[in-house]
XYZ file of C-alpha atoms in Angstrom:
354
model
C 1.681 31.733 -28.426
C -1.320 33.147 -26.394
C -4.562 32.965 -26.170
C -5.121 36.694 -27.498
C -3.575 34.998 -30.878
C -5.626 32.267 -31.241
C -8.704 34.003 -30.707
C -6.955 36.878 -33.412
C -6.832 34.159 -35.583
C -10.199 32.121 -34.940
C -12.123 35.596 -35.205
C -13.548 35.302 -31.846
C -13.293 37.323 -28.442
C -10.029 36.023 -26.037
C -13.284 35.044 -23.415
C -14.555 32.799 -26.082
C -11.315 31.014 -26.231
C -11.059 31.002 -22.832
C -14.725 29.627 -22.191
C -13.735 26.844 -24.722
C -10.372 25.417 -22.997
C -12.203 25.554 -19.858
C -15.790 24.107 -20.146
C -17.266 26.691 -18.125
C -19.313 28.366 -20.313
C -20.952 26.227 -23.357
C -19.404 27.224 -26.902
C -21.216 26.474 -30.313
C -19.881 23.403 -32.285
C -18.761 25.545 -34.820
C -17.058 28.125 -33.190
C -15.147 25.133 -30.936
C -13.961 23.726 -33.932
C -12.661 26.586 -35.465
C -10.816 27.194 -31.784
C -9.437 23.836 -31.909
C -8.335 23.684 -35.968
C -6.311 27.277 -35.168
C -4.689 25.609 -31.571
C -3.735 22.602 -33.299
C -2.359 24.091 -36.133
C -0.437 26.338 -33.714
C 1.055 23.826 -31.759
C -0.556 25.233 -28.267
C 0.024 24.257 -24.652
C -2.308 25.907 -22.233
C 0.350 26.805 -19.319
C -0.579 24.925 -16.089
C -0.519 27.723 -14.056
C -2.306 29.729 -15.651
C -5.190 27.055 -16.131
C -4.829 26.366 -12.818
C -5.748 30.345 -11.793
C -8.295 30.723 -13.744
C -10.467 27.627 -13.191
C -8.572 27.038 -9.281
C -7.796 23.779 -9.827
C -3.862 22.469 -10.549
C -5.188 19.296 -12.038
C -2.357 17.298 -9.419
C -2.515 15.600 -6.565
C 0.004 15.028 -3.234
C 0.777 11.324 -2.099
C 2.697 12.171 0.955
C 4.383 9.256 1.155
C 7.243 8.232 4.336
C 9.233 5.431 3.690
C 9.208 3.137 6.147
C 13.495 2.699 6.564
C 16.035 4.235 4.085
C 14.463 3.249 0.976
C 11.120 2.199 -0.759
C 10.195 -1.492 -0.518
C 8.783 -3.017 -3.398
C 5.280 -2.996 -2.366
C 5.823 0.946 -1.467
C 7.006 1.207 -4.981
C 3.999 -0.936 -6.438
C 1.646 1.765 -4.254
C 3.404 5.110 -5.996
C 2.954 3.439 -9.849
C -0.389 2.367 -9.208
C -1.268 5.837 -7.838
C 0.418 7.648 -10.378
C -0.995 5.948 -13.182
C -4.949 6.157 -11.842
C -4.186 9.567 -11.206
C -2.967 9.984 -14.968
C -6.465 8.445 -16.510
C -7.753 11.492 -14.335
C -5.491 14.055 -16.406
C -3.882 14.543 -12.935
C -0.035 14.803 -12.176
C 1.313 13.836 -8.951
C 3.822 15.075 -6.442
C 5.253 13.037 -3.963
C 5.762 14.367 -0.754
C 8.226 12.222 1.707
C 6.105 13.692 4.855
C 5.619 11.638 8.212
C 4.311 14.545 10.383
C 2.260 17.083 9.886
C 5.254 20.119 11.491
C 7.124 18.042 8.270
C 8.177 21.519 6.255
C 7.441 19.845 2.959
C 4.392 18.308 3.918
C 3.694 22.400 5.084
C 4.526 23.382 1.676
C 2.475 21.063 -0.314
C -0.123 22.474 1.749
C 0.196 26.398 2.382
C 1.237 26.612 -1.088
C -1.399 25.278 -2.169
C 0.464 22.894 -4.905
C -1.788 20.182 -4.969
C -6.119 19.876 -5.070
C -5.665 17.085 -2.667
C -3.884 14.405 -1.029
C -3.680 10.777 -0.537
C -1.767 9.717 2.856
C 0.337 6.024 3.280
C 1.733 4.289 6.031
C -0.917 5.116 8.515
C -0.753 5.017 11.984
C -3.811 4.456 13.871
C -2.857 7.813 15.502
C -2.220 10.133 12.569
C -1.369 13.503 12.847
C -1.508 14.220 8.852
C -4.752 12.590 8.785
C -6.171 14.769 11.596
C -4.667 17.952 10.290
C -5.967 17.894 6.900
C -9.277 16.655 8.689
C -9.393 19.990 10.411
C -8.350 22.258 7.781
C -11.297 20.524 5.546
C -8.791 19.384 2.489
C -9.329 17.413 0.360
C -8.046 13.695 1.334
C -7.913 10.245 1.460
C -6.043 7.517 3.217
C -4.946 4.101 1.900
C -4.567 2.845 5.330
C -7.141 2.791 8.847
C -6.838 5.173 11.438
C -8.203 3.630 14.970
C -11.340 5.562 14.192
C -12.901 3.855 11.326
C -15.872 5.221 10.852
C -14.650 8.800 10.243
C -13.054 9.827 6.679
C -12.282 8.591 3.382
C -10.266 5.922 3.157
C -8.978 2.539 1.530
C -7.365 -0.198 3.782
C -6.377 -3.824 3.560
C -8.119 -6.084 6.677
C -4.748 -7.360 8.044
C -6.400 -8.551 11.532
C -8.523 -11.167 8.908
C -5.844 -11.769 6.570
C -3.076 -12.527 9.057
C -5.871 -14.920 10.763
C -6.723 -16.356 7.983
C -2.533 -17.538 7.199
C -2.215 -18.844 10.985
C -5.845 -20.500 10.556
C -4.223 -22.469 6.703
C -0.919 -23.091 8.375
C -3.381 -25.076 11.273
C -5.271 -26.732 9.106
C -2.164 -28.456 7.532
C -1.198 -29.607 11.367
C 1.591 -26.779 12.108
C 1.586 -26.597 15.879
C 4.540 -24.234 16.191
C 5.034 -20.841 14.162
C 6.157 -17.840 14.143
C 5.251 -13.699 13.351
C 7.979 -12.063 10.937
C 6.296 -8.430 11.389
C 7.728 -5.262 10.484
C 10.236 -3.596 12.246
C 10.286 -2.567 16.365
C 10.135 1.598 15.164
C 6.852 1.269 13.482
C 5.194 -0.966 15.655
C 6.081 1.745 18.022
C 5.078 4.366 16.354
C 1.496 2.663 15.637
C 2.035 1.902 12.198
C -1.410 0.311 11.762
C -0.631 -2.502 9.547
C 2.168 -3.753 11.615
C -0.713 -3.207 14.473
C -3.681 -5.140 12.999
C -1.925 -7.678 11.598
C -0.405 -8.824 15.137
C -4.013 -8.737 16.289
C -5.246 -11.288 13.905
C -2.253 -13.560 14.311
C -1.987 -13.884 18.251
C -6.111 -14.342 18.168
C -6.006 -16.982 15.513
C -3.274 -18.464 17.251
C -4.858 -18.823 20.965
C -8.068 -20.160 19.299
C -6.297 -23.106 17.390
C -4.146 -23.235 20.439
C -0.569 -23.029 18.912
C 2.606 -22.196 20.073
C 3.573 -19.461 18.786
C 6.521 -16.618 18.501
C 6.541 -13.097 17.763
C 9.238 -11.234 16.053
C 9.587 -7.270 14.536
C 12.350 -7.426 11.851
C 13.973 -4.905 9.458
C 12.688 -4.160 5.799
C 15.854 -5.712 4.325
C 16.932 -9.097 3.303
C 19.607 -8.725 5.563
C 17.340 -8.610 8.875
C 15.043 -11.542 7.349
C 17.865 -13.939 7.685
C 19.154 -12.615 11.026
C 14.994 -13.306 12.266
C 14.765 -15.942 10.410
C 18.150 -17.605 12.878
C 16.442 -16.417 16.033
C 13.289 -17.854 15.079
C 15.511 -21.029 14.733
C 17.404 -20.699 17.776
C 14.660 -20.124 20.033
C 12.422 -22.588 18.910
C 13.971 -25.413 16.758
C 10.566 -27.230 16.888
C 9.593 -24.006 14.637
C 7.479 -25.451 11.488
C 6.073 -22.897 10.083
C 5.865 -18.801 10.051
C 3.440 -15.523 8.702
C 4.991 -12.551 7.406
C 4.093 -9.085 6.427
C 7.511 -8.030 5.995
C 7.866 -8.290 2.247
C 10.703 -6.710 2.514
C 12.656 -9.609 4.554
C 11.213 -12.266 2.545
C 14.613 -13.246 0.422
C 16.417 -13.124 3.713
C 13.977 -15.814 5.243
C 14.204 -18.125 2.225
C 18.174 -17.791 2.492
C 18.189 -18.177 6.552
C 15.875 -21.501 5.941
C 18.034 -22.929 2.776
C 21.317 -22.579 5.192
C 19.456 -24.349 7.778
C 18.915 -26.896 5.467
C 15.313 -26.613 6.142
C 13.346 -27.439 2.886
C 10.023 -25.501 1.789
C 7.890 -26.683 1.970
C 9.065 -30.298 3.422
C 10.364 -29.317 6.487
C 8.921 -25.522 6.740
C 6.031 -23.511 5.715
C 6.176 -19.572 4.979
C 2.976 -17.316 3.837
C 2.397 -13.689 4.572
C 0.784 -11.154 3.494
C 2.625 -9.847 0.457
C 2.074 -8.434 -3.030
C 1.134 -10.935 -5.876
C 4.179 -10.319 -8.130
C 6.323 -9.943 -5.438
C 5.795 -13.794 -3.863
C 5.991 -15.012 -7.127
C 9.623 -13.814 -6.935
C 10.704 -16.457 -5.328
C 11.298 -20.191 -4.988
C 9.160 -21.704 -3.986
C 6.448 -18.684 -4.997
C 4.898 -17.746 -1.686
C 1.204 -19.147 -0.653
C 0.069 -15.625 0.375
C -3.019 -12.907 1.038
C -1.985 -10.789 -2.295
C -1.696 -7.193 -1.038
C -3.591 -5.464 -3.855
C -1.570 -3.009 -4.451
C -2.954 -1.777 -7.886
C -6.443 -1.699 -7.057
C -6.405 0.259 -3.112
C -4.189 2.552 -5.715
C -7.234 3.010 -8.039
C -9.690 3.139 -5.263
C -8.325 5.855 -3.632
C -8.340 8.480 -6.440
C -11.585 7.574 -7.582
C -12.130 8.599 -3.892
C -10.615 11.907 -3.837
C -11.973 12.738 -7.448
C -15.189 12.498 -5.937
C -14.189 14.590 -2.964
C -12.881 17.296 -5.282
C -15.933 17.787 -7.420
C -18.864 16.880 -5.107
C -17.469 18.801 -1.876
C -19.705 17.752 1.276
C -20.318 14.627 -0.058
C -20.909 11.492 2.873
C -16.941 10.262 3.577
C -17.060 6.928 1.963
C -14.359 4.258 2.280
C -13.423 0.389 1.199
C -11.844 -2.499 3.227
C -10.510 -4.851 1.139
C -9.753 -8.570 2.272
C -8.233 -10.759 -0.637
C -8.225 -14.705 -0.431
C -5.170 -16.287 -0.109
C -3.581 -17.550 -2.981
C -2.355 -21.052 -2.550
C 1.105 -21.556 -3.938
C 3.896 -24.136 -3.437
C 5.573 -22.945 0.098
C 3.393 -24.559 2.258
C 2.377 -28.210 3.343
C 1.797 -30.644 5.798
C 3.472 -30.042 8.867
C 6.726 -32.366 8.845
C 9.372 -33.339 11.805
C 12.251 -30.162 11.717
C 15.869 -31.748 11.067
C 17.679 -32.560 14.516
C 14.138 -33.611 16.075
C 13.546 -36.641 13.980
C 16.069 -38.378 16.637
C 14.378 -37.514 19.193
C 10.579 -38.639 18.089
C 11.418 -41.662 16.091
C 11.407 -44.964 17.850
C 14.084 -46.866 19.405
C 15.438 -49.629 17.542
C 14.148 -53.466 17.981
C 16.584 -55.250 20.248
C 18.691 -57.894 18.282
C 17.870 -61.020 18.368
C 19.414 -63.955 20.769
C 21.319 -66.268 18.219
């Protein structure tokens, strides 16, 4: 079925069917009805490429998208749904492209074939390559994530330097004197990954104001690794009473590492982070936490790039988010660790003479 059919059947010219599926021209009432009573009685599917010929748009949209490690995290996956699903109240598709460079031959293709209208970029670095290619070639993009250079391009990011301050600043407040960083892993601090970045910022500063002791450690997305940083942590420091995360990913491990340490949470430890809602309500006890949200930087961004696709040269707009932290039951007052409750409690009275 064609389009020469349905306008054989509707009585009309094929440009008259053609004006009506696209918009671009205006169409009586009448005559669209009678259009649309012959294509649903036929059953038809415009096909997507040729729509996307004749009106140059292919109504989908790139998330180029490197995981971090081997695999998606959970908050990675909770970015990719919440995407796909604002992009789908759009009528837009999306294609996923796994690219970390911009010499990445699939992150080429989505671009010289011209497969997508435009693209939102993750795990930014505050050097980005994609962000400064697609800058220069003019395409249509936008970033969930904050370059160093802020005030250029469109863009949704998370304030990690705040919310990581704000976790050290509660975990003070509740007399912790000694914590620890659980921050993503050494690679992607290397490579600049900007929330692993930021988020140090805002925890050493916080720190030096209240004037804590504290540790800093990078550690695998994996359970696995949690528990491994969670011993060092331990070992180095057994005076340790509290840490920040923004390793999601490691968070299971760190409960498991404490529970074998026999250090209760929040008795004897506190943990917060920065973490997705659902995701710290995972476990036990559910994590006191800046909720990463996940859904909504989703949303934002492709009401961003909509905007960029049908008002080109628009003013590059962008939103920094910083969420409250959501008090839940893994943190409280700051208590004496196991093994140092010896050394701090007072010696006993001596007998008395009979």
């Amino acid at each position: 079925m064609n389009i020469g059919e349905i306008a054989k059947r509707a009585g009309v010219s094929r440009s008259t069917v053609s004006y009506a599926l696209s918009g671009k021209r205006s169409v009586s009432d009448e005559t669209r009805q009678k259009i649309q009573r012959v294509i649903d009685e036929l059953g038809y599917r415009p096909n997507a490429s040729a729509r996307a010929l004749a009106n140059g748009r292919t109504s989908t949209i790139g998330l180029v998208f490197p995981p971090a490690g081997n695999h998606y995290t959970g908050m990675q996956l909770d970015f990719i749904g919440s995407v796909v699903e604002a992009a789908a109240t759009h009528d837009y598709d999306v294609l996923l492209s796994p690219s970390g460079v911009d010499s990445d031959r699939s992150f080429q293709r989505l671009l010289g074939e011209r497969r997508v209208d435009g693209a939102i970029l993750m795990e930014i670095r505050l050097e980005d390559d994609r962000v400064d290619h697609l800058t220069a070639l003019d395409f249509p993009c936008v970033a969930i994530g904050r370059t160093a250079h802020t005030e250029d391009g469109w863009w949704v990011g998370l304030d990690h330097t705040a919310l990581a301050a704000a976790c050290v600043r509660h975990l003070a407040d509740l007399g912790h004197r000694r914590i620890a960083l659980v921050n993503r892993p050494e690679n992607l601090l290397r490579a600049g990954y900007e929330s692993a970045h930021r988020g140090l910022e805002g925890f050493t500063k916080a720190a030096a104001e209240r004037g804590l002791t504290v540790r800093t450690y990078c550690c695998g997305d994996d359970a696995a690794s949690g528990q491994a940083c969670l011993e060092q942590i331990l070992h180095d420091e057994p005076a340790t009473t509290a840490l920040v995360t923004l390793n999601e990913a490691a968070l299971g491990g760190i409960y498991r590492g404490l529970a074998q340490a026999d250090r209760h949470v929040p008795r004897d430890f506190s943990v917060t982070g920065v973490v997705a809602g659902r995701w710290a309500e995972t476990v036990t006890p559910q994590l006191t936490a800046a909720d990463v949200p996940a859904e909504e930087m989703g949303r934002r961004a492709v009401e961003l790039l909509m905007e960029r696709l049908d008002r080109p040269g628009t003013t590059p707009r962008h939103h920094l988010l910083v969420p409250p932290i959501s008090l839940r039951a893994s943190t409280g007052p700051a208590g004496v660790p196991p093994g140092a409750a010896e050394d701090q409690a007072p010696a006993p009275a001596p007998a008395p003479r009979p």
